[in-house]
Amino acid sequence: MDPEEFRRAGHAVVDWIADYWETVGQRPVTSQDPPGAVAAALPAGPTEQGEPVEAVLADLDRIVAPRLTHWQHPGFFGYFPANTSGPSVLGDLVSSGLGVQGMLWATGPACTELETVMLDWLADLLDLPKRFRSTGPGGGVIQDSASSAALVATLGALHRASKGRWRTDGVDRRYRAYASTQGHSSIEKAARMAGLGADGVRAIEVDPATQAMRPAALRAAIEADLAAGVVPAIVVATIGTTSTTAVDPVAEIGEICAEHGVWLHVDAAYAGSAAVCPELRWSHAGVEYADSYCFDPHKWLLTGFDCDAFWVADRGELIEALTVMPEYLRNAATESGVVIDYRDWQVPLGRRFRALKLWFVLRWYGVEGLRAHIRSGVALADRFAARVAADDRFELAAPHPFSLVCFRLRAGDEASAELLRRVNTTGRVLLTHTRIEGRYALRLAVGSPLTTEHHVDEAWHLLSTEADALLSD
Amino acid sequence: MDPEEFRRAGHAVVDWIADYWETVGQRPVTSQDPPGAVAAALPAGPTEQGEPVEAVLADLDRIVAPRLTHWQHPGFFGYFPANTSGPSVLGDLVSSGLGVQGMLWATGPACTELETVMLDWLADLLDLPKRFRSTGPGGGVIQDSASSAALVATLGALHRASKGRWRTDGVDRRYRAYASTQGHSSIEKAARMAGLGADGVRAIEVDPATQAMRPAALRAAIEADLAAGVVPAIVVATIGTTSTTAVDPVAEIGEICAEHGVWLHVDAAYAGSAAVCPELRWSHAGVEYADSYCFDPHKWLLTGFDCDAFWVADRGELIEALTVMPEYLRNAATESGVVIDYRDWQVPLGRRFRALKLWFVLRWYGVEGLRAHIRSGVALADRFAARVAADDRFELAAPHPFSLVCFRLRAGDEASAELLRRVNTTGRVLLTHTRIEGRYALRLAVGSPLTTEHHVDEAWHLLSTEADALLSD
């Protein structure tokens, strides 16, 4: 495809996306087609001769788009948001067009340096501890997701806990990871991938009212493990748990970690974005204790997946854990010791120029634009929670400090689950669910930049109407 | 950014990329600026109020583009290619615009099914064993890179070698991974991440002439380990090593693995693309023994990073190793057991809609277009190798079955290293280096769709001229 063909087809694809965004709110949020519908509609293989882009776009409309879950739909309230924005798409488009591979500083100097600077910008925006800045002993990097960040943190922690023997000897004794019962599933997955096994993870109990980790229970678990000859390697504290957005008491947890020399990783995948607003920074009290911290601009900061921002307080420790240097990657810049080679900060060797989308987002929105987006989400969640609280049939199931509201019908688990099924079947909204202290709860997470008061009110109207029907059955 | 603003700015960015591709050949392939030039040119943070896209594009031109290594430059002959193409960029643009998160089938049915079908298409194109197809016990998935594929394969292998205990108990005995001395650095990195330590990897000797693994040495290593109570977990055979594109004897290796029940992973990261051409499928003899196989369409099949195609012969085994199911991800489709949830096939939980770029590439080029690209690379490498072979000052340093040529000056290592430095300083080409049996060699890897006979001849002319100067010094 020569540049002129690309120019023409590229304009058509940009138009396709603009049209999609203009109309996404009118589509059903989710497909009701059974599994296999897409596969059945596709041919058995590509043609011998190529086809024009128009043919692919036609099939995109006919086969693919009707069977998507539309994450950018204003009625998408499921999971956590994975919001994107125009500037993010454009930054990512430049990245695709450049086709740069930033595994080493030498293979893309601007790719590496822009990333370092963007992570410093973000650290400032969130008011993270100074030691996370690249100008100090730490530094930031883009991971694909908080899962990979948890894995990388776990590996750094094992390197430290083993006093460096882990690199050569592997998991040669019993190490343990700690998180609350509400920690994300990726923490267990990381521990398993790192060779600790599911039994290598201790789930620490939470306060039933707040769903936040009980520091005393963490201390007891660490001390029991030490007494049994197990080596505590890493504690993962969460700011904004996936189930309910509970905030672990990071400062108290951090003191325990400091006392025992245990690596503290703070997982703020969803709620980290909130710290761009000074009034929400209470949630980040204690992050100065963290050895590593991550949050996902691809969740709630208008940057498309994949973009997890991950910082370490001591980059040397991380690099030592992960580096391997074969001859074919040796180069003068690396040997000078003055550059960052991000391949040593992550699982894969290769990497896209993902800092571009962050750069486009941070500049296009500016600090005030980013804050406005977060504040809008919080205000909309408050608005919805007020509706729930004012209706005797419903109850709030947990505090809602950010933009997620957990609630249920007082009539019980089965009624709540049936209500979820019914509202989702309308195709106007998507909500998901969780269980809190064993009890079923619906989750409404606000985050799409297209979502307005109108959409939140419509969601409430649907819930209220379906509840009428359901409770009178 | 509303849809109309996106449309306007999107056209401008598409034009920027088209212009870039039209002029990239006139830029220096690499920047000569010292480390820190980009960081120094950027402000300390984003502005309070947002800025227009035009301001960002201006800085892209002024600050970023001059300090890139241009991987799509027709004179880029370094490492392995990381080529992209117009259709790939467009497919990825659609993915960014949709902003779909395909962690579960339910969170993007078309995202999952298109990926499954594209991997089946690719398996057909490469004539891979039937058992890798999703219609059988296996199936394919897109990983970000061959590094992550090696990690996932290692984890599946540990699950098998431990008879399932690894999931809960972790690395509770000594396990071992095997690869040739020429296996990629990601194999050691995967073993270390999985908790085996660098000592858990045995580097098996190669035939000095071919640089391919010696099966007898593998057998001896496995038997010695078994005798010592170590559990052989995984063998990684390489089709197209990074240093010289050597091809391990996969059939003989596979027989040894089958005999001892060891997981065989085949890493064809670069050379897998060659198998779209029937005349190059000799390189894939023996892949029917593989438990897993991967190659990178993002290296030599016109698809932008990140796109590693990874298959397993038994998807059940992989899923069992990697799955974790918290309440908030439970859904009816998953519980029905008839859908694929790709989160269980990879390290991260979240995932982009990466199958779109493959779909665009496979359809736009068609089978013949893809074959033409591979054949062009092989022919250009042959052309270059003939020049080297015909010049008494030079010698070929290894066989060149694909599109990489390794060569050196007969005058020795220092002269060869100096020659590399001098040609790269011209800014017209980028070549990299390796060591083969301890001796320095230059590597010229063809792969960019922009590279023609003219560029290869220019590279030879530069090398020849600089050699004149150097040898007369």
GROMACS .gro file of N, CA and C in nm, chain B residues 12 31 57 146-147 177 206-207 209 218 268 288 315 336-337 365 380 414 427 466:
model
   60
  485ALA      N    1  -0.558   1.485   0.944
  485ALA     CA    2  -0.426   1.549   0.951
  485ALA      C    3  -0.319   1.449   0.994
  504SER      N    4   1.946   0.850   1.476
  504SER     CA    5   1.982   0.982   1.527
  504SER      C    6   2.126   0.980   1.577
  530LEU      N    7   0.161   1.787   1.688
  530LEU     CA    8   0.224   1.742   1.562
  530LEU      C    9   0.350   1.825   1.532
  619ALA      N   10   0.724  -1.288   2.122
  619ALA     CA   11   0.772  -1.424   2.141
  619ALA      C   12   0.826  -1.445   2.282
  620SER      N   13   0.867  -1.336   2.347
  620SER     CA   14   0.911  -1.348   2.488
  620SER      C   15   0.795  -1.394   2.576
  650ALA      N   16   1.480  -2.621   3.188
  650ALA     CA   17   1.447  -2.582   3.051
  650ALA      C   18   1.573  -2.599   2.966
  679VAL      N   19   2.576  -2.644   1.981
  679VAL     CA   20   2.533  -2.645   1.841
  679VAL      C   21   2.645  -2.697   1.752
  680ASP      N   22   2.607  -2.736   1.632
  680ASP     CA   23   2.703  -2.771   1.528
  680ASP      C   24   2.771  -2.640   1.485
  682ALA      N   25   2.921  -2.544   1.227
  682ALA     CA   26   2.900  -2.503   1.087
  682ALA      C   27   2.760  -2.449   1.064
  691LEU      N   28   2.144  -3.275   2.343
  691LEU     CA   29   2.019  -3.257   2.418
  691LEU      C   30   1.984  -3.384   2.494
  741ALA      N   31   0.971  -1.978   1.635
  741ALA     CA   32   1.000  -1.941   1.495
  741ALA      C   33   0.972  -1.792   1.478
  761GLU      N   34   0.522  -3.103   1.386
  761GLU     CA   35   0.411  -3.187   1.436
  761GLU      C   36   0.441  -3.240   1.577
  788ARG      N   37  -0.524  -2.686   2.436
  788ARG     CA   38  -0.559  -2.559   2.502
  788ARG      C   39  -0.603  -2.582   2.647
  809SER      N   40  -2.087  -2.164   3.039
  809SER     CA   41  -2.139  -2.260   2.942
  809SER      C   42  -2.027  -2.351   2.890
  810GLY      N   43  -1.903  -2.305   2.901
  810GLY     CA   44  -1.789  -2.386   2.856
  810GLY      C   45  -1.769  -2.389   2.706
  838TYR      N   46  -0.344  -0.799   0.139
  838TYR     CA   47  -0.236  -0.859   0.060
  838TYR      C   48  -0.282  -0.985  -0.012
  853LEU      N   49   1.648  -1.049  -0.214
  853LEU     CA   50   1.738  -0.937  -0.186
  853LEU      C   51   1.857  -0.983  -0.100
  887GLU      N   52   3.829  -0.668   1.473
  887GLU     CA   53   3.834  -0.524   1.494
  887GLU      C   54   3.800  -0.447   1.367
  900GLY      N   55   2.441   0.727   0.827
  900GLY     CA   56   2.299   0.757   0.837
  900GLY      C   57   2.217   0.702   0.722
  939GLU      N   58   3.366   0.188   0.231
  939GLU     CA   59   3.424   0.206   0.365
  939GLU      C   60   3.534   0.101   0.391
   0.00000   0.00000   0.00000
